[in-house]
mmCIF file of C-alpha atoms in Angstrom:
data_model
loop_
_atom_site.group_PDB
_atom_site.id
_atom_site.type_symbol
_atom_site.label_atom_id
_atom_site.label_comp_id
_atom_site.label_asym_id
_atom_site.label_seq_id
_atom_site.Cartn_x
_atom_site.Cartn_y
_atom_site.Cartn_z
ATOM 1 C CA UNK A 1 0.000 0.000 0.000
ATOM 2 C CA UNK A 2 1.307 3.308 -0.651
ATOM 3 C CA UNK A 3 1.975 6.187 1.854
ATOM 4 C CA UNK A 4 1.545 9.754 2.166
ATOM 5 C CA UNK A 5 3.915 11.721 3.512
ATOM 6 C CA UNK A 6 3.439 12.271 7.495
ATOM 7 C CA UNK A 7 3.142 16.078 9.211
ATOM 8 C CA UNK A 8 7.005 16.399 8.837
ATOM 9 C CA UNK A 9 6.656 17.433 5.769
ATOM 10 C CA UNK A 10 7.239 21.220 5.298
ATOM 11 C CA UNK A 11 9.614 22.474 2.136
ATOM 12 C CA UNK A 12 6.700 23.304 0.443
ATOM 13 C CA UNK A 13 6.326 26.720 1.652
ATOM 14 C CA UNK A 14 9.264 27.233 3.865
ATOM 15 C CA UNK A 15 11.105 30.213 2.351
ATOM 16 C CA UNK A 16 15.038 29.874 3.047
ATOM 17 C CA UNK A 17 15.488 31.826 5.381
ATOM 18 C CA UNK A 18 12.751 30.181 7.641
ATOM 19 C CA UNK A 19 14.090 26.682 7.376
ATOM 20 C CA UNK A 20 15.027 25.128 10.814
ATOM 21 C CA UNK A 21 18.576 23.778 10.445
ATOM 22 C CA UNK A 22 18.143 20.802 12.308
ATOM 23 C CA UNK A 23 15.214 19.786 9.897
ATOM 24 C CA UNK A 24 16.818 20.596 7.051
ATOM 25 C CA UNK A 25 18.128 17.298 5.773
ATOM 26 C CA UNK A 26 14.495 15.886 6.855
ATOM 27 C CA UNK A 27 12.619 18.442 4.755
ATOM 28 C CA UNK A 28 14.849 18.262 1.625
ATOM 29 C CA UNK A 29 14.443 14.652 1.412
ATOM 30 C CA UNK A 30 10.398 14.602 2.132
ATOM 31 C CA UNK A 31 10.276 17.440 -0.471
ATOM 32 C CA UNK A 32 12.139 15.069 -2.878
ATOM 33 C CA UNK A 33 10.184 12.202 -2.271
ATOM 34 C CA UNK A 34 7.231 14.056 -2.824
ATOM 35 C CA UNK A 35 8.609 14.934 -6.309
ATOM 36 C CA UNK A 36 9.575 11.340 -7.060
ATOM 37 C CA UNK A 37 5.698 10.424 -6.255
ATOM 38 C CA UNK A 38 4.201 13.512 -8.309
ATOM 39 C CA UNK A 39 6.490 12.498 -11.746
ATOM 40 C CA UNK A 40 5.310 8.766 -10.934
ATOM 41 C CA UNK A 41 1.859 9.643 -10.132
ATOM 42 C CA UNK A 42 2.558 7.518 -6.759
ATOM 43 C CA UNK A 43 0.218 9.333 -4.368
ATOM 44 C CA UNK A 44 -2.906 7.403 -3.352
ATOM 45 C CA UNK A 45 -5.603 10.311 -3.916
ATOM 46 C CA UNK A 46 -3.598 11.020 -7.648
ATOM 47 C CA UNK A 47 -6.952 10.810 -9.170
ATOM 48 C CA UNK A 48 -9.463 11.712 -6.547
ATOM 49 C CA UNK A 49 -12.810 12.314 -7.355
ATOM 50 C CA UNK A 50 -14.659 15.561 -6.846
ATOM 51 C CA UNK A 51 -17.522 13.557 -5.328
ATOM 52 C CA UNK A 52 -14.669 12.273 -2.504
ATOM 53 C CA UNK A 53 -13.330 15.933 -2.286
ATOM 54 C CA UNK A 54 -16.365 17.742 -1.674
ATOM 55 C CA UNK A 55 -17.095 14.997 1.071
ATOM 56 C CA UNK A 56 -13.430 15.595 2.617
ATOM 57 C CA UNK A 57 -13.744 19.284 2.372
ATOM 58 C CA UNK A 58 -17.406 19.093 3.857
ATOM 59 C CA UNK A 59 -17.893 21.312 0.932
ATOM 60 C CA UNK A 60 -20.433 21.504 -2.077
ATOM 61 C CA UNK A 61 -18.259 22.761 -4.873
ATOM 62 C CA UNK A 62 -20.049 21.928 -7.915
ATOM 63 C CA UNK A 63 -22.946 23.807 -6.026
ATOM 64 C CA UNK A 64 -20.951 26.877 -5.728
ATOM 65 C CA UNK A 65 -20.234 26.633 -8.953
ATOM 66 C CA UNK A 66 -23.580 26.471 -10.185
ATOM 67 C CA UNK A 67 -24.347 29.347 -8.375
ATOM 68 C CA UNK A 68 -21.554 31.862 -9.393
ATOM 69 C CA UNK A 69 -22.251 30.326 -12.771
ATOM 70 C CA UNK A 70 -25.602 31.698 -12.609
ATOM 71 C CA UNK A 71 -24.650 34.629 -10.974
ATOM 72 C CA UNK A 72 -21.983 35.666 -13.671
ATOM 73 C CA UNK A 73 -25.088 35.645 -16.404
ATOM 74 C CA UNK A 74 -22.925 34.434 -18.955
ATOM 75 C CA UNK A 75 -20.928 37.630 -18.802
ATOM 76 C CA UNK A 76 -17.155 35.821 -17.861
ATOM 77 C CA UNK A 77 -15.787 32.524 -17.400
ATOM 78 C CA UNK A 78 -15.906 31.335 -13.701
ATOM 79 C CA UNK A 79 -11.698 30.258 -12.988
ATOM 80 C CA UNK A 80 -10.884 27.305 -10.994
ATOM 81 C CA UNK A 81 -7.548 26.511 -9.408
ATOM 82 C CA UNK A 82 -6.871 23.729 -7.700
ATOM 83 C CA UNK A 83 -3.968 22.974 -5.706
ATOM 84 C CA UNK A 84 -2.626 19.789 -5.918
ATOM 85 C CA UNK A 85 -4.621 18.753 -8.645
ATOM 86 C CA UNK A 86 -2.849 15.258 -9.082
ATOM 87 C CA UNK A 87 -3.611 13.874 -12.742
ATOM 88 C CA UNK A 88 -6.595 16.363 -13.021
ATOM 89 C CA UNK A 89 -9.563 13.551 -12.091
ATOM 90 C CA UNK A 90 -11.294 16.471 -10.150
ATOM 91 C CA UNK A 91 -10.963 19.141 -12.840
ATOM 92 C CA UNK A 92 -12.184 16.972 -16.112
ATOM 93 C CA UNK A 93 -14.984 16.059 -14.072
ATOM 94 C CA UNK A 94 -15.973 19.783 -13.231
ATOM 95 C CA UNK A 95 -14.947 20.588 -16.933
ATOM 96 C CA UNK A 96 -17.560 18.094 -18.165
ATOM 97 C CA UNK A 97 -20.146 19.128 -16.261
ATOM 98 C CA UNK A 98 -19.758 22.798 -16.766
ATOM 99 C CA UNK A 99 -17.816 22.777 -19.728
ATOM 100 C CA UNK A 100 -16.898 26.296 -21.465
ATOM 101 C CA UNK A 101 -18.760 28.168 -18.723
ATOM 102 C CA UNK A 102 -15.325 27.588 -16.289
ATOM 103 C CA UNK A 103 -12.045 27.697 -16.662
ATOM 104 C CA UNK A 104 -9.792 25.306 -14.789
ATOM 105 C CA UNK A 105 -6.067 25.851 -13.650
ATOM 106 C CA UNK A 106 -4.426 22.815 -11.802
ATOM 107 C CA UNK A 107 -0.738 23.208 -9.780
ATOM 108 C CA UNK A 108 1.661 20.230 -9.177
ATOM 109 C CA UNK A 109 5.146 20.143 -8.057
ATOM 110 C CA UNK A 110 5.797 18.893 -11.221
ATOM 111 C CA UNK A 111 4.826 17.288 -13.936
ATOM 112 C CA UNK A 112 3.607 13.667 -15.097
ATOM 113 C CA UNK A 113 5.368 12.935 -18.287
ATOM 114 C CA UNK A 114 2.471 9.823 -19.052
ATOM 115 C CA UNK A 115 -0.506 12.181 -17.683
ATOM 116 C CA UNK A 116 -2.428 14.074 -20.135
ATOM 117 C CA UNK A 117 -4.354 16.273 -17.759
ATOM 118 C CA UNK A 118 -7.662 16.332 -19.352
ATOM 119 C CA UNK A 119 -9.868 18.601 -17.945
ATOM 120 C CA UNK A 120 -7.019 20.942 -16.663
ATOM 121 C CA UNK A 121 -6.835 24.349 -19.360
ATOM 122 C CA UNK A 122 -3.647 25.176 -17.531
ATOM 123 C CA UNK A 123 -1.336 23.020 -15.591
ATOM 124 C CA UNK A 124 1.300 25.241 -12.689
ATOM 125 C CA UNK A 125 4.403 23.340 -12.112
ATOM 126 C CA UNK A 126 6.066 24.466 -9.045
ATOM 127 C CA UNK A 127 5.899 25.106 -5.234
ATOM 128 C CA UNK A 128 3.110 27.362 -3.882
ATOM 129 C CA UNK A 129 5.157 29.781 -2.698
ATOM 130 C CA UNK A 130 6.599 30.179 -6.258
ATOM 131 C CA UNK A 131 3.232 30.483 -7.790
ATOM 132 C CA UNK A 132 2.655 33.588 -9.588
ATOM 133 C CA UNK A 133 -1.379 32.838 -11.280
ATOM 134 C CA UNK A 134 -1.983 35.377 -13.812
ATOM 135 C CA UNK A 135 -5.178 35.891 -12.889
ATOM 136 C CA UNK A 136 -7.720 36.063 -10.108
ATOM 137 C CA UNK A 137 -9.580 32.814 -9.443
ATOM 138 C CA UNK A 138 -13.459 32.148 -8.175
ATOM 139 C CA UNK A 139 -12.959 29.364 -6.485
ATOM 140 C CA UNK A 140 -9.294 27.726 -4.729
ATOM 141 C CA UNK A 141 -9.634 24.055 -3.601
ATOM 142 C CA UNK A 142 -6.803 21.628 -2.349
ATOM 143 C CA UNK A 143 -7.352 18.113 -1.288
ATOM 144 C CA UNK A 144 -4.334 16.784 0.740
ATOM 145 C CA UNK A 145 -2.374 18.935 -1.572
ATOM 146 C CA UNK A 146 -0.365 22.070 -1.363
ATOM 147 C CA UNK A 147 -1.857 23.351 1.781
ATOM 148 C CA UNK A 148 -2.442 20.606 3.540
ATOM 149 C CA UNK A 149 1.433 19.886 3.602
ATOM 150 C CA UNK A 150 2.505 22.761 4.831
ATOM 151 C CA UNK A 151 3.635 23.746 7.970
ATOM 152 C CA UNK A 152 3.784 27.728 7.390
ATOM 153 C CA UNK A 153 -0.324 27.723 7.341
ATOM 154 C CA UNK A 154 -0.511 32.016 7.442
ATOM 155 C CA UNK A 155 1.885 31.495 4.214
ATOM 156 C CA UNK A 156 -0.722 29.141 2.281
ATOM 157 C CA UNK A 157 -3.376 31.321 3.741
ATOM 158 C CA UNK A 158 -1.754 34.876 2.655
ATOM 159 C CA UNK A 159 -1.244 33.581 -0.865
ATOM 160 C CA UNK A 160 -4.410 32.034 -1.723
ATOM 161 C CA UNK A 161 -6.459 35.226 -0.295
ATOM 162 C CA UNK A 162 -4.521 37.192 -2.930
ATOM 163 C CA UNK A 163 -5.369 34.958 -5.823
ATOM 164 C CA UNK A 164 -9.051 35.110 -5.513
ATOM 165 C CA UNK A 165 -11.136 37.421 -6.806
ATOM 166 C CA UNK A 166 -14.019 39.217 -4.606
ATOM 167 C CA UNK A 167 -16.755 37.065 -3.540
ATOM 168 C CA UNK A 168 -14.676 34.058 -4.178
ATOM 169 C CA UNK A 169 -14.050 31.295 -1.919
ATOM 170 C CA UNK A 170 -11.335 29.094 -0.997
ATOM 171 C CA UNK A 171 -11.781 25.544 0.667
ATOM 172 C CA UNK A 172 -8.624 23.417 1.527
ATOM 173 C CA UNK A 173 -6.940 21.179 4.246
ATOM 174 C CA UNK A 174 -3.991 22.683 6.552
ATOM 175 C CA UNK A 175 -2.086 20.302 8.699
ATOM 176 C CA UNK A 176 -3.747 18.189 11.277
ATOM 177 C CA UNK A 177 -2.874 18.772 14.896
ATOM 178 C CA UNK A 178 -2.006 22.742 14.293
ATOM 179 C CA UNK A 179 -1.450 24.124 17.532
ATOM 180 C CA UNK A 180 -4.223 26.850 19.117
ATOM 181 C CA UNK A 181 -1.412 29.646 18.561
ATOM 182 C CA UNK A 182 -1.108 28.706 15.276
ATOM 183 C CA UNK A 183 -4.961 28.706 14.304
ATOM 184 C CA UNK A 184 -5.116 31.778 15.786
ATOM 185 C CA UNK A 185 -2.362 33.378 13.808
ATOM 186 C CA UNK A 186 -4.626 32.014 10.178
ATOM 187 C CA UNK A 187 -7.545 33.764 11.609
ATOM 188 C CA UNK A 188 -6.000 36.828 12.633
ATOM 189 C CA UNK A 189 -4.562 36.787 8.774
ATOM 190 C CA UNK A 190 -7.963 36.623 7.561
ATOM 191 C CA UNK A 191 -9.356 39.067 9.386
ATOM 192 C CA UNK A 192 -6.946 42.036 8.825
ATOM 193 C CA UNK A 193 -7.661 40.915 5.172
ATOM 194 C CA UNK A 194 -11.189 42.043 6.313
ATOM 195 C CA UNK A 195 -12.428 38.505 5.531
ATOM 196 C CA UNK A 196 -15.567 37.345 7.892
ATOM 197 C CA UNK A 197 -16.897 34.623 6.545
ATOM 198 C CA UNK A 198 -15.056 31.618 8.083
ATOM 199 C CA UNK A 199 -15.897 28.517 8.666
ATOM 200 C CA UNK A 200 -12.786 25.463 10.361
ATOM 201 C CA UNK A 201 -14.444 22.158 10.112
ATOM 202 C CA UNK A 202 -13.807 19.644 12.800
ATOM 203 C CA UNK A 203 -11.832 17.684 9.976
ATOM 204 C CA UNK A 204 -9.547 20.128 9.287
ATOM 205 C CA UNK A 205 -10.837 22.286 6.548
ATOM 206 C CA UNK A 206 -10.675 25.933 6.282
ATOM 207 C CA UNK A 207 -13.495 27.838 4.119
ATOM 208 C CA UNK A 208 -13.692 31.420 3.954
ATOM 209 C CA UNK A 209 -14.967 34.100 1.676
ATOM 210 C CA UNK A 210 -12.956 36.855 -0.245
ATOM 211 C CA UNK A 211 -15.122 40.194 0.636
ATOM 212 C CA UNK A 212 -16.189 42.420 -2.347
ATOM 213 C CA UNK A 213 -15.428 45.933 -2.013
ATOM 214 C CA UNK A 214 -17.985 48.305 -1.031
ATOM 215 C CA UNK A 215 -19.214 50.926 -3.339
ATOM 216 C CA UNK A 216 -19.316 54.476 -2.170
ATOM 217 C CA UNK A 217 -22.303 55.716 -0.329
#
């Protein structure tokens, strides 16, 4: 059976200068393990369903998506990124239900030379803290991806409020077993980004809405 990597794992996001020396060797060789496994397509949730996502995430994404769908009027593509996408299993299934009406975007550390990533209009190679989207996303999802394996949680939390677009959402896994100070740092982060609308599930996952800017009285 294979085997994720365990809550030591924390390159990811870990700028340079933040690295603990005496983890060092540790994180270098989880982060190239995890590489090995994402070229191989060795992780066990590779090609996770969106059905098993949403019920992980204790979230209704393809009901979100309907709505801002709806919402949008047919005026602009709805943009989905998700992080960690694996071979894109989540994506083609949201991109054949929805079809032109969204636009998907899909980040892995690197890429599958045998996957063909249907479903996934734009594949980012590369570490989240790398990331550099060119555009401003509706909805950000990660199932024991990016965020989930990373111990600098305000870091995963600071980038992905900057990539989504007002009124958009963001549902994903941080590590399990974060310590109180350390959920209290994520929600102070959202809330000097003047974001309310929070909800931490029991399981782990964080949801919370991007604000949309009020218009002069």
């Amino acid at each position: 059976m294979r085997r994720l990597l365990g809550s030591d794992f924390g390159r990811t996001h870990r700028p340079e200068h933040e690295k603990h020396p005496d983890l060092e060797i540790a994180e270098e060789y989880a982060f190239t393990q995890r590489r090995a496994k994402d070229v191989l397509a060795g992780w066990e949730v590779f090609g996770s369903q969106i059905q098993h996502i949403e019920k992980r995430l204790n979230f209704e994404i393809r009901t979100f998506l309907r709505g801002t769908i709806a919402r949008a009027k047919g005026r602009r593509v709805v943009k989905v990124l998700d992080l960690g996408c694996g071979n894109g299993t989540a994506l083609s299934e949201l991109k054949s239900q929805f079809g032109a009406k969204i636009k998907t975007a899909g980040q892995v550390i690197e890429r599958t030379p045998s996957e063909k990533y249907r479903g996934v209009d734009r594949l980012i190679e590369g570490e989240l803290k790398n990331m550099k989207p060119r555009e401003a996303f509706d909805l950000i999802f990660s199932h024991i991806g990016t965020t989930e394996q990373s111990h600098l949680s305000r870091t995963a939390v600071e980038q992905v409020i900057k990539w989504l677009r007002p009124g958009g959402c963001a549902v994903f896994e941080l590590p399990r077993g974060l310590r109180s100070d350390v959920k209290t740092d994520v929600l102070t982060t959202l809330r000097q980004n003047g974001i309310k609308n929070i909800t931490w599930h029991k399981g782990g996952a964080l949801n919370f809405y991007k604000p949309k800017p009020k218009l002069p009285a």
